[in-house]
Short mmCIF file of N, CA and C in Angstrom, two decimals:
data_model
loop_
_atom_site.label_atom_id
_atom_site.label_comp_id
_atom_site.label_asym_id
_atom_site.label_seq_id
_atom_site.Cartn_x
_atom_site.Cartn_y
_atom_site.Cartn_z
N GLN A 1 20.30 -59.78 -85.61
CA GLN A 1 19.80 -61.10 -86.02
C GLN A 1 19.80 -62.09 -84.86
N VAL A 2 20.75 -61.94 -83.95
CA VAL A 2 20.80 -62.80 -82.77
C VAL A 2 19.94 -62.21 -81.67
N ARG A 3 19.23 -63.06 -81.00
CA ARG A 3 18.33 -62.65 -79.95
C ARG A 3 18.54 -63.52 -78.72
N LEU A 4 18.61 -62.89 -77.55
CA LEU A 4 18.65 -63.60 -76.28
C LEU A 4 17.36 -63.33 -75.54
N VAL A 5 16.72 -64.38 -75.09
CA VAL A 5 15.46 -64.25 -74.38
C VAL A 5 15.57 -64.94 -73.04
N GLU A 6 15.39 -64.17 -71.97
CA GLU A 6 15.42 -64.72 -70.62
C GLU A 6 14.01 -65.10 -70.19
N SER A 7 13.94 -66.08 -69.33
CA SER A 7 12.67 -66.48 -68.76
C SER A 7 12.91 -67.09 -67.39
N GLY A 8 11.86 -67.20 -66.62
CA GLY A 8 11.94 -67.86 -65.34
C GLY A 8 11.89 -66.95 -64.13
N GLY A 9 11.93 -65.65 -64.34
CA GLY A 9 11.85 -64.74 -63.22
C GLY A 9 10.46 -64.69 -62.64
N GLY A 10 10.36 -64.05 -61.50
CA GLY A 10 9.07 -63.93 -60.85
C GLY A 10 9.22 -63.53 -59.41
N LEU A 11 8.14 -63.68 -58.69
CA LEU A 11 8.08 -63.35 -57.27
C LEU A 11 8.17 -64.63 -56.46
N VAL A 12 9.06 -64.64 -55.49
CA VAL A 12 9.26 -65.81 -54.66
C VAL A 12 9.55 -65.36 -53.23
N GLN A 13 9.18 -66.17 -52.28
CA GLN A 13 9.48 -65.86 -50.89
C GLN A 13 10.90 -66.24 -50.53
N ALA A 14 11.43 -65.57 -49.53
CA ALA A 14 12.78 -65.87 -49.06
C ALA A 14 12.91 -67.36 -48.75
N GLY A 15 14.04 -67.90 -49.17
CA GLY A 15 14.29 -69.33 -49.00
C GLY A 15 13.87 -70.16 -50.19
N GLY A 16 13.15 -69.57 -51.10
CA GLY A 16 12.67 -70.29 -52.26
C GLY A 16 13.70 -70.38 -53.37
N SER A 17 13.28 -70.95 -54.49
CA SER A 17 14.17 -71.19 -55.62
C SER A 17 13.52 -70.74 -56.91
N LEU A 18 14.36 -70.36 -57.85
CA LEU A 18 13.94 -70.05 -59.21
C LEU A 18 15.01 -70.57 -60.16
N ARG A 19 14.59 -70.88 -61.36
CA ARG A 19 15.52 -71.29 -62.40
C ARG A 19 15.33 -70.39 -63.62
N LEU A 20 16.36 -69.63 -63.94
CA LEU A 20 16.33 -68.75 -65.09
C LEU A 20 16.90 -69.45 -66.31
N SER A 21 16.34 -69.13 -67.45
CA SER A 21 16.84 -69.65 -68.71
C SER A 21 17.16 -68.50 -69.65
N CYS A 22 18.15 -68.69 -70.47
CA CYS A 22 18.53 -67.73 -71.49
C CYS A 22 18.74 -68.48 -72.79
N ALA A 23 17.85 -68.27 -73.72
CA ALA A 23 17.90 -68.96 -74.99
C ALA A 23 18.36 -68.01 -76.08
N ALA A 24 19.42 -68.39 -76.77
CA ALA A 24 19.93 -67.61 -77.89
C ALA A 24 19.42 -68.21 -79.19
N SER A 25 19.01 -67.34 -80.08
CA SER A 25 18.53 -67.81 -81.37
C SER A 25 19.04 -66.88 -82.46
N GLY A 26 18.98 -67.35 -83.67
CA GLY A 26 19.44 -66.59 -84.81
C GLY A 26 20.55 -67.31 -85.54
N SER A 27 21.25 -66.55 -86.35
CA SER A 27 22.35 -67.11 -87.13
C SER A 27 23.61 -67.13 -86.27
N ILE A 28 23.85 -68.25 -85.62
CA ILE A 28 24.92 -68.39 -84.65
C ILE A 28 25.87 -69.49 -85.09
N PHE A 29 27.14 -69.16 -85.14
CA PHE A 29 28.14 -70.18 -85.40
C PHE A 29 28.43 -70.96 -84.12
N SER A 30 28.71 -70.24 -83.05
CA SER A 30 28.89 -70.83 -81.74
C SER A 30 28.84 -69.71 -80.71
N ILE A 31 28.82 -70.08 -79.45
CA ILE A 31 28.81 -69.11 -78.37
C ILE A 31 29.96 -69.41 -77.43
N ASN A 32 30.75 -68.38 -77.15
CA ASN A 32 31.83 -68.54 -76.18
C ASN A 32 31.28 -68.37 -74.77
N ASP A 33 31.64 -67.31 -74.08
CA ASP A 33 31.16 -67.14 -72.71
C ASP A 33 29.69 -66.77 -72.68
N MET A 34 29.01 -67.26 -71.66
CA MET A 34 27.66 -66.82 -71.34
C MET A 34 27.63 -66.45 -69.86
N GLY A 35 26.88 -65.44 -69.54
CA GLY A 35 26.85 -65.00 -68.16
C GLY A 35 25.52 -64.41 -67.74
N TRP A 36 25.35 -64.35 -66.45
CA TRP A 36 24.20 -63.71 -65.85
C TRP A 36 24.66 -62.51 -65.03
N TYR A 37 24.01 -61.40 -65.24
CA TYR A 37 24.25 -60.17 -64.50
C TYR A 37 22.95 -59.73 -63.85
N ARG A 38 23.06 -58.92 -62.83
CA ARG A 38 21.86 -58.39 -62.21
C ARG A 38 22.07 -56.92 -61.85
N GLN A 39 20.96 -56.22 -61.79
CA GLN A 39 20.99 -54.81 -61.45
C GLN A 39 19.78 -54.47 -60.60
N ALA A 40 20.04 -54.04 -59.39
CA ALA A 40 19.00 -53.56 -58.50
C ALA A 40 18.86 -52.06 -58.67
N PRO A 41 17.69 -51.51 -58.33
CA PRO A 41 17.49 -50.07 -58.47
C PRO A 41 18.57 -49.26 -57.75
N GLY A 42 19.14 -48.31 -58.46
CA GLY A 42 20.15 -47.45 -57.89
C GLY A 42 21.52 -48.07 -57.74
N LYS A 43 21.70 -49.28 -58.22
CA LYS A 43 22.98 -49.96 -58.09
C LYS A 43 23.56 -50.29 -59.46
N GLN A 44 24.85 -50.50 -59.47
CA GLN A 44 25.56 -50.86 -60.69
C GLN A 44 25.25 -52.30 -61.07
N ARG A 45 25.20 -52.55 -62.36
CA ARG A 45 25.03 -53.91 -62.82
C ARG A 45 26.26 -54.74 -62.44
N GLU A 46 26.02 -55.92 -61.91
CA GLU A 46 27.11 -56.75 -61.43
C GLU A 46 27.03 -58.15 -62.01
N LEU A 47 28.18 -58.75 -62.15
CA LEU A 47 28.25 -60.14 -62.60
C LEU A 47 27.77 -61.06 -61.49
N VAL A 48 26.87 -61.94 -61.83
CA VAL A 48 26.39 -62.96 -60.91
C VAL A 48 27.17 -64.25 -61.12
N ALA A 49 27.23 -64.69 -62.36
CA ALA A 49 27.93 -65.92 -62.70
C ALA A 49 28.18 -65.94 -64.19
N ASP A 50 29.25 -66.58 -64.59
CA ASP A 50 29.45 -66.81 -66.01
C ASP A 50 30.07 -68.17 -66.24
N ILE A 51 30.03 -68.60 -67.48
CA ILE A 51 30.48 -69.94 -67.82
C ILE A 51 31.06 -69.92 -69.23
N THR A 52 32.19 -70.56 -69.39
CA THR A 52 32.80 -70.65 -70.71
C THR A 52 32.18 -71.78 -71.50
N ARG A 53 32.51 -71.82 -72.78
CA ARG A 53 31.99 -72.89 -73.61
C ARG A 53 32.42 -74.26 -73.08
N GLY A 54 33.62 -74.31 -72.50
CA GLY A 54 34.12 -75.56 -71.96
C GLY A 54 33.61 -75.91 -70.58
N GLY A 55 32.84 -75.02 -69.95
CA GLY A 55 32.23 -75.33 -68.69
C GLY A 55 32.88 -74.73 -67.46
N SER A 56 33.90 -73.92 -67.63
CA SER A 56 34.51 -73.26 -66.48
C SER A 56 33.58 -72.16 -65.96
N THR A 57 33.39 -72.11 -64.65
CA THR A 57 32.42 -71.19 -64.07
C THR A 57 33.07 -70.21 -63.11
N ARG A 58 32.37 -69.11 -62.89
CA ARG A 58 32.78 -68.09 -61.95
C ARG A 58 31.53 -67.51 -61.31
N TYR A 59 31.60 -67.24 -60.00
CA TYR A 59 30.46 -66.74 -59.27
C TYR A 59 30.83 -65.54 -58.42
N ALA A 60 29.88 -64.64 -58.27
CA ALA A 60 30.03 -63.60 -57.28
C ALA A 60 30.03 -64.23 -55.89
N ASP A 61 30.80 -63.65 -54.98
CA ASP A 61 30.87 -64.19 -53.63
C ASP A 61 29.50 -64.26 -52.96
N SER A 62 28.65 -63.32 -53.28
CA SER A 62 27.35 -63.25 -52.63
C SER A 62 26.41 -64.39 -53.01
N VAL A 63 26.70 -65.07 -54.11
CA VAL A 63 25.81 -66.14 -54.56
C VAL A 63 26.47 -67.51 -54.56
N LYS A 64 27.76 -67.56 -54.33
CA LYS A 64 28.46 -68.83 -54.36
C LYS A 64 27.88 -69.79 -53.33
N GLY A 65 27.63 -71.00 -53.77
CA GLY A 65 27.03 -71.99 -52.91
C GLY A 65 25.53 -72.03 -52.98
N ARG A 66 24.92 -70.99 -53.52
CA ARG A 66 23.47 -70.93 -53.65
C ARG A 66 23.01 -71.00 -55.10
N PHE A 67 23.78 -70.41 -56.00
CA PHE A 67 23.42 -70.37 -57.41
C PHE A 67 24.32 -71.31 -58.20
N THR A 68 23.79 -71.85 -59.27
CA THR A 68 24.55 -72.70 -60.16
C THR A 68 24.26 -72.31 -61.60
N ILE A 69 25.31 -72.00 -62.34
CA ILE A 69 25.15 -71.69 -63.75
C ILE A 69 25.49 -72.93 -64.57
N SER A 70 24.77 -73.13 -65.64
CA SER A 70 25.03 -74.25 -66.53
C SER A 70 24.65 -73.84 -67.94
N ARG A 71 24.98 -74.69 -68.89
CA ARG A 71 24.63 -74.38 -70.28
C ARG A 71 24.47 -75.66 -71.07
N ASP A 72 23.70 -75.55 -72.11
CA ASP A 72 23.51 -76.63 -73.07
C ASP A 72 23.93 -76.07 -74.41
N ASN A 73 25.12 -76.43 -74.84
CA ASN A 73 25.66 -75.86 -76.08
C ASN A 73 24.83 -76.25 -77.30
N ALA A 74 24.29 -77.44 -77.29
CA ALA A 74 23.48 -77.88 -78.42
C ALA A 74 22.22 -77.04 -78.57
N LYS A 75 21.73 -76.50 -77.46
CA LYS A 75 20.51 -75.69 -77.48
C LYS A 75 20.80 -74.19 -77.40
N ASN A 76 22.07 -73.81 -77.34
CA ASN A 76 22.45 -72.40 -77.20
C ASN A 76 21.71 -71.75 -76.04
N THR A 77 21.68 -72.44 -74.94
CA THR A 77 20.91 -71.99 -73.79
C THR A 77 21.75 -72.05 -72.52
N ALA A 78 21.64 -71.02 -71.70
CA ALA A 78 22.26 -70.99 -70.39
C ALA A 78 21.18 -70.96 -69.32
N TYR A 79 21.53 -71.46 -68.16
CA TYR A 79 20.60 -71.54 -67.05
C TYR A 79 21.24 -70.99 -65.79
N LEU A 80 20.42 -70.51 -64.90
CA LEU A 80 20.87 -70.10 -63.59
C LEU A 80 19.90 -70.65 -62.56
N GLN A 81 20.34 -71.67 -61.85
CA GLN A 81 19.54 -72.23 -60.77
C GLN A 81 19.83 -71.44 -59.50
N MET A 82 18.81 -70.85 -58.94
CA MET A 82 18.95 -69.99 -57.77
C MET A 82 18.21 -70.62 -56.61
N ASN A 83 18.95 -70.98 -55.59
CA ASN A 83 18.39 -71.58 -54.39
C ASN A 83 18.63 -70.66 -53.20
N SER A 84 17.89 -70.90 -52.14
CA SER A 84 18.03 -70.13 -50.90
C SER A 84 18.01 -68.63 -51.17
N LEU A 85 17.05 -68.21 -51.94
CA LEU A 85 16.96 -66.80 -52.30
C LEU A 85 16.64 -65.93 -51.09
N ASN A 86 17.20 -64.75 -51.09
CA ASN A 86 16.92 -63.78 -50.04
C ASN A 86 16.57 -62.45 -50.68
N PRO A 87 16.00 -61.53 -49.92
CA PRO A 87 15.58 -60.25 -50.52
C PRO A 87 16.71 -59.48 -51.20
N GLU A 88 17.94 -59.69 -50.78
CA GLU A 88 19.07 -59.01 -51.42
C GLU A 88 19.32 -59.50 -52.84
N ASP A 89 18.71 -60.60 -53.22
CA ASP A 89 18.82 -61.10 -54.59
C ASP A 89 17.84 -60.41 -55.54
N THR A 90 16.96 -59.60 -55.00
CA THR A 90 15.99 -58.91 -55.83
C THR A 90 16.69 -57.98 -56.82
N ALA A 91 16.41 -58.16 -58.09
CA ALA A 91 17.05 -57.38 -59.15
C ALA A 91 16.48 -57.81 -60.49
N ALA A 92 16.79 -57.02 -61.49
CA ALA A 92 16.58 -57.45 -62.86
C ALA A 92 17.80 -58.26 -63.29
N TYR A 93 17.56 -59.44 -63.79
CA TYR A 93 18.64 -60.33 -64.19
C TYR A 93 18.76 -60.34 -65.71
N TYR A 94 19.98 -60.16 -66.18
CA TYR A 94 20.25 -60.05 -67.61
C TYR A 94 21.21 -61.14 -68.05
N CYS A 95 20.91 -61.71 -69.18
CA CYS A 95 21.79 -62.69 -69.80
C CYS A 95 22.72 -61.98 -70.78
N ASN A 96 23.94 -62.43 -70.81
CA ASN A 96 24.92 -61.92 -71.76
C ASN A 96 25.59 -63.10 -72.45
N ALA A 97 25.82 -62.95 -73.74
CA ALA A 97 26.46 -64.02 -74.49
C ALA A 97 27.46 -63.44 -75.46
N LEU A 98 28.62 -64.04 -75.51
CA LEU A 98 29.65 -63.68 -76.47
C LEU A 98 29.51 -64.63 -77.64
N VAL A 99 28.94 -64.12 -78.71
CA VAL A 99 28.49 -64.95 -79.82
C VAL A 99 29.46 -64.84 -81.00
N LEU A 100 29.85 -65.97 -81.51
CA LEU A 100 30.57 -66.03 -82.77
C LEU A 100 29.54 -66.14 -83.89
N LEU A 101 29.39 -65.07 -84.64
CA LEU A 101 28.48 -65.09 -85.77
C LEU A 101 29.10 -65.85 -86.94
N THR A 102 30.39 -65.72 -87.07
CA THR A 102 31.21 -66.50 -87.99
C THR A 102 32.46 -66.89 -87.23
N PRO A 103 33.30 -67.76 -87.80
CA PRO A 103 34.54 -68.08 -87.06
C PRO A 103 35.44 -66.87 -86.80
N ARG A 104 35.23 -65.77 -87.52
CA ARG A 104 36.10 -64.61 -87.39
C ARG A 104 35.43 -63.40 -86.76
N TYR A 105 34.17 -63.47 -86.42
CA TYR A 105 33.46 -62.29 -85.92
C TYR A 105 32.71 -62.62 -84.64
N GLU A 106 33.11 -61.96 -83.57
CA GLU A 106 32.53 -62.15 -82.25
C GLU A 106 31.81 -60.88 -81.81
N TYR A 107 30.65 -61.03 -81.22
CA TYR A 107 29.87 -59.90 -80.76
C TYR A 107 29.14 -60.25 -79.48
N ALA A 108 29.09 -59.29 -78.57
CA ALA A 108 28.40 -59.49 -77.30
C ALA A 108 26.94 -59.07 -77.41
N TYR A 109 26.05 -59.91 -76.92
CA TYR A 109 24.62 -59.62 -76.91
C TYR A 109 24.09 -59.65 -75.50
N TRP A 110 23.08 -58.84 -75.28
CA TRP A 110 22.36 -58.79 -74.01
C TRP A 110 20.90 -59.14 -74.21
N GLY A 111 20.35 -59.85 -73.26
CA GLY A 111 18.91 -60.03 -73.22
C GLY A 111 18.25 -58.80 -72.61
N GLN A 112 16.95 -58.77 -72.65
CA GLN A 112 16.21 -57.62 -72.14
C GLN A 112 15.93 -57.70 -70.65
N GLY A 113 16.23 -58.81 -70.04
CA GLY A 113 16.12 -58.92 -68.60
C GLY A 113 14.87 -59.62 -68.14
N THR A 114 14.97 -60.22 -66.97
CA THR A 114 13.83 -60.82 -66.31
C THR A 114 13.89 -60.44 -64.83
N GLN A 115 12.78 -60.03 -64.29
CA GLN A 115 12.74 -59.52 -62.92
C GLN A 115 12.63 -60.66 -61.93
N VAL A 116 13.47 -60.61 -60.91
CA VAL A 116 13.40 -61.52 -59.77
C VAL A 116 13.14 -60.70 -58.53
N THR A 117 12.06 -61.01 -57.86
CA THR A 117 11.70 -60.30 -56.64
C THR A 117 11.53 -61.31 -55.52
N VAL A 118 12.27 -61.11 -54.44
CA VAL A 118 12.25 -62.02 -53.30
C VAL A 118 11.67 -61.28 -52.11
N SER A 119 10.59 -61.77 -51.58
CA SER A 119 9.94 -61.14 -50.45
C SER A 119 10.36 -61.83 -49.15
N SER A 120 10.39 -61.06 -48.09
CA SER A 120 10.78 -61.59 -46.79
C SER A 120 9.58 -62.13 -46.03
#
């Protein structure tokens, strides 16, 4: 019943910027952690950034200082502002959300991904 939809990916040249959005919809009581992960071909999926409901953030070392995660709890939406992109950022980016369907039931959801390709 809950759906996460990512948007904002695309092709960009090195040094450019993109802003990803992750919108959660459905029967949602609230959302705890939200995060962005990425997976390049042949590589393990890795955490890029995550954010708690209260706004505490965490970043991978490779993106710290360049990416900023944020969220709008009223809209059940998370964002990832990506600046100073380089070809190593090329990957499929996935949104993850820890959703409280009721006050007593928590479930993790994944979006289907959005492709980010950075050309040199």
